XYZ file of C-alpha atoms in Angstrom:
307
model
C -13.987 -2.625 -18.946
C -16.776 -0.153 -18.251
C -17.062 2.522 -20.903
C -14.985 5.625 -20.207
C -15.055 9.083 -21.763
C -12.541 8.856 -24.601
C -10.999 12.152 -23.595
C -10.089 10.842 -20.142
C -7.860 8.092 -21.504
C -6.472 10.410 -24.172
C -5.536 12.963 -21.521
C -3.766 10.334 -19.450
C -1.855 9.056 -22.466
C -0.862 12.604 -23.415
C 0.344 13.276 -19.876
C 2.418 10.089 -19.763
C 3.846 10.587 -23.266
C 4.937 14.105 -22.382
C 6.521 12.923 -19.134
C 8.337 10.136 -20.967
C 9.681 12.590 -23.537
C 10.917 14.928 -20.811
C 13.119 12.162 -19.396
C 11.452 12.619 -15.998
C 8.659 10.131 -15.516
C 5.668 10.982 -13.359
C 5.669 10.002 -9.699
C 3.133 7.236 -9.133
C 1.397 7.223 -5.760
C -0.339 3.872 -5.285
C -2.923 2.642 -2.809
C -4.830 -0.449 -1.745
C -6.912 -0.578 -4.921
C -3.804 -1.756 -6.751
C -3.835 -5.049 -4.839
C -7.509 -6.017 -4.602
C -7.211 -8.181 -7.730
C -4.392 -10.031 -5.970
C -6.778 -11.050 -3.192
C -5.801 -8.322 -0.721
C -8.839 -6.255 0.292
C -8.874 -2.514 0.807
C -10.629 -0.554 3.538
C -12.640 2.040 1.694
C -13.067 1.188 -1.997
C -16.014 -0.548 -3.664
C -14.601 -3.910 -2.589
C -13.450 -2.693 0.807
C -13.209 -5.057 3.748
C -15.995 -4.821 6.282
C -14.189 -6.128 9.328
C -15.729 -6.696 12.756
C -13.184 -4.659 14.704
C -11.023 -1.645 14.148
C -7.535 -2.008 12.674
C -4.688 -2.086 15.154
C -3.744 1.367 16.388
C -0.219 2.339 17.353
C -0.958 3.301 20.968
C -2.825 0.061 21.586
C 0.059 -2.008 20.232
C 2.586 -0.131 22.370
C 0.739 -0.169 25.676
C -1.721 -3.087 25.669
C -0.158 -6.575 25.928
C -3.513 -8.202 25.176
C -3.881 -5.989 22.115
C -0.488 -7.203 20.901
C -1.490 -10.814 21.555
C -4.669 -10.266 19.553
C -2.738 -8.743 16.660
C -0.099 -11.485 16.487
C -2.663 -14.288 16.777
C -4.748 -12.880 13.946
C -1.724 -11.944 11.883
C -0.177 -15.383 12.332
C -3.211 -16.933 10.669
C -3.653 -14.311 7.950
C -0.108 -13.358 7.013
C 0.550 -16.233 4.633
C -2.298 -15.154 2.390
C -0.583 -11.775 2.052
C 2.871 -13.337 1.688
C 1.764 -15.687 -1.083
C -0.241 -13.078 -3.033
C 0.975 -12.471 -6.569
C 1.145 -9.259 -8.617
C -1.803 -8.565 -10.880
C -2.160 -6.757 -14.205
C -2.031 -3.336 -12.532
C 1.339 -4.020 -10.898
C 2.714 -5.388 -14.167
C 1.478 -2.303 -16.040
C 3.165 0.070 -13.589
C 6.425 -1.838 -14.063
C 5.980 -1.551 -17.848
C 5.307 2.184 -17.592
C 8.383 2.572 -15.421
C 10.571 0.713 -17.913
C 9.249 2.908 -20.720
C 10.176 6.063 -18.820
C 6.606 7.301 -18.437
C 6.686 6.559 -14.693
C 9.691 7.384 -12.566
C 9.526 6.639 -8.860
C 6.695 4.649 -7.270
C 5.590 5.759 -3.809
C 3.243 3.127 -2.430
C 0.987 3.156 0.605
C 0.769 -0.649 0.379
C 2.782 -2.999 2.576
C 2.542 -6.141 0.420
C 5.694 -5.821 -1.726
C 3.799 -6.570 -4.947
C 5.278 -3.674 -6.931
C 8.762 -5.085 -6.455
C 7.532 -8.601 -7.197
C 6.164 -7.317 -10.520
C 9.534 -5.853 -11.482
C 9.260 -2.217 -10.436
C 12.374 -0.450 -9.213
C 12.656 2.836 -7.319
C 9.811 1.891 -4.972
C 9.413 3.885 -1.762
C 7.256 2.002 0.753
C 5.611 4.906 2.550
C 3.926 2.729 5.177
C 6.637 0.077 5.453
C 6.380 -3.628 4.674
C 4.917 -6.759 6.245
C 8.008 -8.682 5.129
C 10.000 -7.397 8.119
C 9.575 -7.273 11.890
C 11.387 -4.761 14.095
C 12.201 -4.922 17.807
C 10.945 -1.835 19.604
C 13.587 -2.281 22.324
C 16.888 -3.142 20.638
C 16.063 -2.110 17.065
C 16.842 -5.494 15.515
C 15.160 -6.229 12.183
C 13.935 -9.794 11.634
C 12.490 -11.333 8.438
C 8.821 -12.115 8.863
C 9.367 -15.685 7.683
C 11.667 -16.210 10.676
C 9.033 -14.756 12.982
C 6.449 -17.090 11.489
C 8.616 -20.151 12.202
C 9.034 -19.111 15.841
C 5.319 -18.456 16.263
C 4.517 -21.831 14.706
C 6.861 -23.565 17.148
C 5.347 -21.720 20.135
C 1.763 -22.375 19.036
C 1.444 -25.947 17.726
C -1.964 -26.628 16.221
C -3.138 -23.024 16.459
C -3.590 -22.491 12.713
C -5.600 -25.692 12.414
C -7.775 -24.677 15.397
C -8.409 -21.283 13.787
C -9.521 -22.910 10.548
C -11.884 -25.235 12.418
C -13.804 -22.405 14.100
C -14.101 -20.081 11.130
C -16.376 -20.707 8.171
C -14.212 -18.441 6.065
C -10.968 -16.838 7.201
C -11.233 -13.395 5.649
C -7.943 -11.539 5.569
C -8.125 -7.872 6.491
C -6.070 -5.247 4.627
C -3.414 -5.141 7.340
C -2.783 -8.885 7.054
C -4.793 -10.277 9.958
C -8.074 -12.166 10.315
C -10.975 -12.002 12.745
C -10.727 -14.781 15.346
C -12.770 -15.727 18.446
C -11.420 -14.129 21.608
C -11.206 -17.440 23.490
C -8.872 -18.781 20.823
C -6.819 -15.580 20.818
C -6.367 -15.867 24.595
C -4.408 -19.096 24.158
C -1.886 -17.612 21.725
C 1.765 -17.319 22.814
C 3.650 -14.206 21.620
C 7.402 -14.634 21.197
C 10.018 -11.997 22.131
C 12.828 -10.606 19.998
C 15.329 -13.352 19.075
C 18.246 -10.912 19.379
C 17.779 -9.261 22.782
C 15.402 -12.060 23.919
C 13.071 -9.702 25.785
C 12.071 -6.983 23.329
C 8.634 -6.348 21.821
C 8.382 -7.195 18.137
C 6.264 -5.126 15.763
C 5.712 -5.558 12.025
C 7.697 -2.903 10.165
C 4.572 -1.068 9.060
C 2.958 2.237 10.004
C -0.110 1.597 12.142
C -3.161 3.828 12.324
C -2.256 6.725 14.600
C 1.483 6.258 14.006
C 3.378 8.957 12.084
C 5.158 8.031 8.890
C 8.914 8.389 9.523
C 9.971 11.958 8.726
C 12.862 10.971 6.471
C 10.525 8.792 4.402
C 8.051 11.644 3.935
C 10.845 14.023 2.959
C 12.132 11.510 0.426
C 8.661 11.288 -1.126
C 8.452 15.073 -1.366
C 11.868 15.121 -3.042
C 10.698 12.563 -5.593
C 7.571 14.615 -6.262
C 9.608 17.770 -6.768
C 11.723 16.011 -9.403
C 8.685 14.679 -11.258
C 6.759 16.589 -13.942
C 3.396 15.290 -12.653
C 1.714 13.081 -10.067
C -0.265 9.966 -10.993
C -2.431 8.514 -8.195
C -3.443 4.886 -8.685
C -5.964 2.887 -6.654
C -6.163 5.202 -3.654
C -9.133 6.937 -2.071
C -6.682 9.469 -0.600
C -8.783 9.435 2.564
C -5.786 9.585 4.895
C -3.482 12.592 4.847
C -0.336 10.479 4.456
C -1.179 10.166 0.751
C -3.417 13.148 0.133
C -0.716 15.616 1.212
C 1.214 14.862 -1.972
C -1.796 15.799 -4.084
C -2.077 19.059 -2.165
C 1.629 19.744 -2.635
C 1.466 19.078 -6.376
C -1.569 21.326 -6.800
C 0.173 24.142 -4.899
C 3.193 23.835 -7.181
C 1.108 23.816 -10.318
C 2.044 20.224 -11.151
C -0.636 18.295 -13.046
C -2.305 15.515 -11.054
C -4.178 12.542 -12.492
C -6.154 10.111 -10.316
C -7.206 6.659 -11.479
C -9.338 4.667 -9.079
C -12.688 2.927 -8.931
C -14.639 5.084 -6.514
C -14.772 8.451 -4.794
C -11.595 10.110 -3.544
C -10.714 12.978 -1.261
C -9.282 14.812 -4.277
C -12.503 14.793 -6.275
C -13.031 18.493 -5.552
C -9.462 19.430 -6.457
C -8.231 20.511 -9.900
C -7.164 17.004 -10.962
C -7.851 14.720 -13.916
C -10.046 11.975 -12.458
C -10.710 8.700 -14.254
C -13.094 6.433 -12.357
C -12.026 2.965 -13.462
C -10.455 -0.193 -12.006
C -6.691 0.163 -12.268
C -6.374 -3.526 -13.225
C -8.344 -2.778 -16.392
C -7.232 0.732 -17.314
C -3.480 0.534 -16.717
C -2.794 -2.237 -19.280
C -4.774 -0.139 -21.769
C -2.556 2.851 -21.013
C 0.559 0.750 -21.629
C -0.814 -0.331 -25.005
C -1.942 3.168 -26.007
C 1.320 4.734 -24.906
C 3.340 2.242 -26.956
C 1.773 3.625 -30.123
C 2.054 7.256 -29.015
C 4.990 9.270 -30.398
C 6.963 11.231 -27.839
C 6.018 14.902 -27.764
C 8.996 16.747 -26.382
C 7.552 20.097 -27.350
C 5.160 20.253 -24.419
C 5.499 19.953 -20.694
C 2.993 17.623 -19.012
C 0.790 20.494 -17.784
C 0.598 21.907 -21.311
C -0.033 18.481 -22.802
C -2.855 17.886 -20.351
C -4.448 21.251 -21.087
C -4.089 20.812 -24.852
C -5.897 17.471 -24.803
C -8.940 18.907 -23.049
């Protein structure tokens, strides 16, 4: 791992030890950088995906049938690489920190389900999950594996044709791949299997789509119960995540940010450690295991005392 200022790691350990001792673990807010080591690219970090087109936007999906065809064709080819991804050391470390009591709830901006696969509980999926598909007409919820079977039946040979025209099928962060438009034009989109006519959409929040209000309120409730906020692997570029940093700062809650690259919070009063989460988080688990609980200090005081 690249060399870090010793004080940065010590401050993080002190913050987590204090939170563990309080019986109220920190709220972890996680972003795409958590999953890059699992083969899922991010948009904005040092290893961010440089895709040819823009990610699917909500209004386009709702009102443009050809846009929906394009999404489902690309997603049909790319989804299995997301579905078969496995948790990496960062996910395992978060689960370990949660079991130790240092981390309480996990609020993730990711849609890949890897926190749960690594053993984390109390996971709030802020932007939804690719594992489900929802009908925009009747409200039915369908497992994505069922959707995949129906798409495969309606489009025999499509996956093989896609592989033959692409030198390398690069999966984008939202689970699709770039494909030639002439191939996309041949793709058959299937309707909802329940109402038989409805439009199916992956149960994720698209760009331009608001996060469901009840989900946001739940995240704020979890933050209010936590002694501190720990941001992991997120650039905080979009407000859906950054708003929780702003809320914590307003309340006087300590905020620590661990990510490999610049973030929107770099000018805020936060503890910033610029490091890959896959390398630093296992170190934190190890350091915390040898750290005695300090129940004499609240996290904010522990953070200040270590500086």
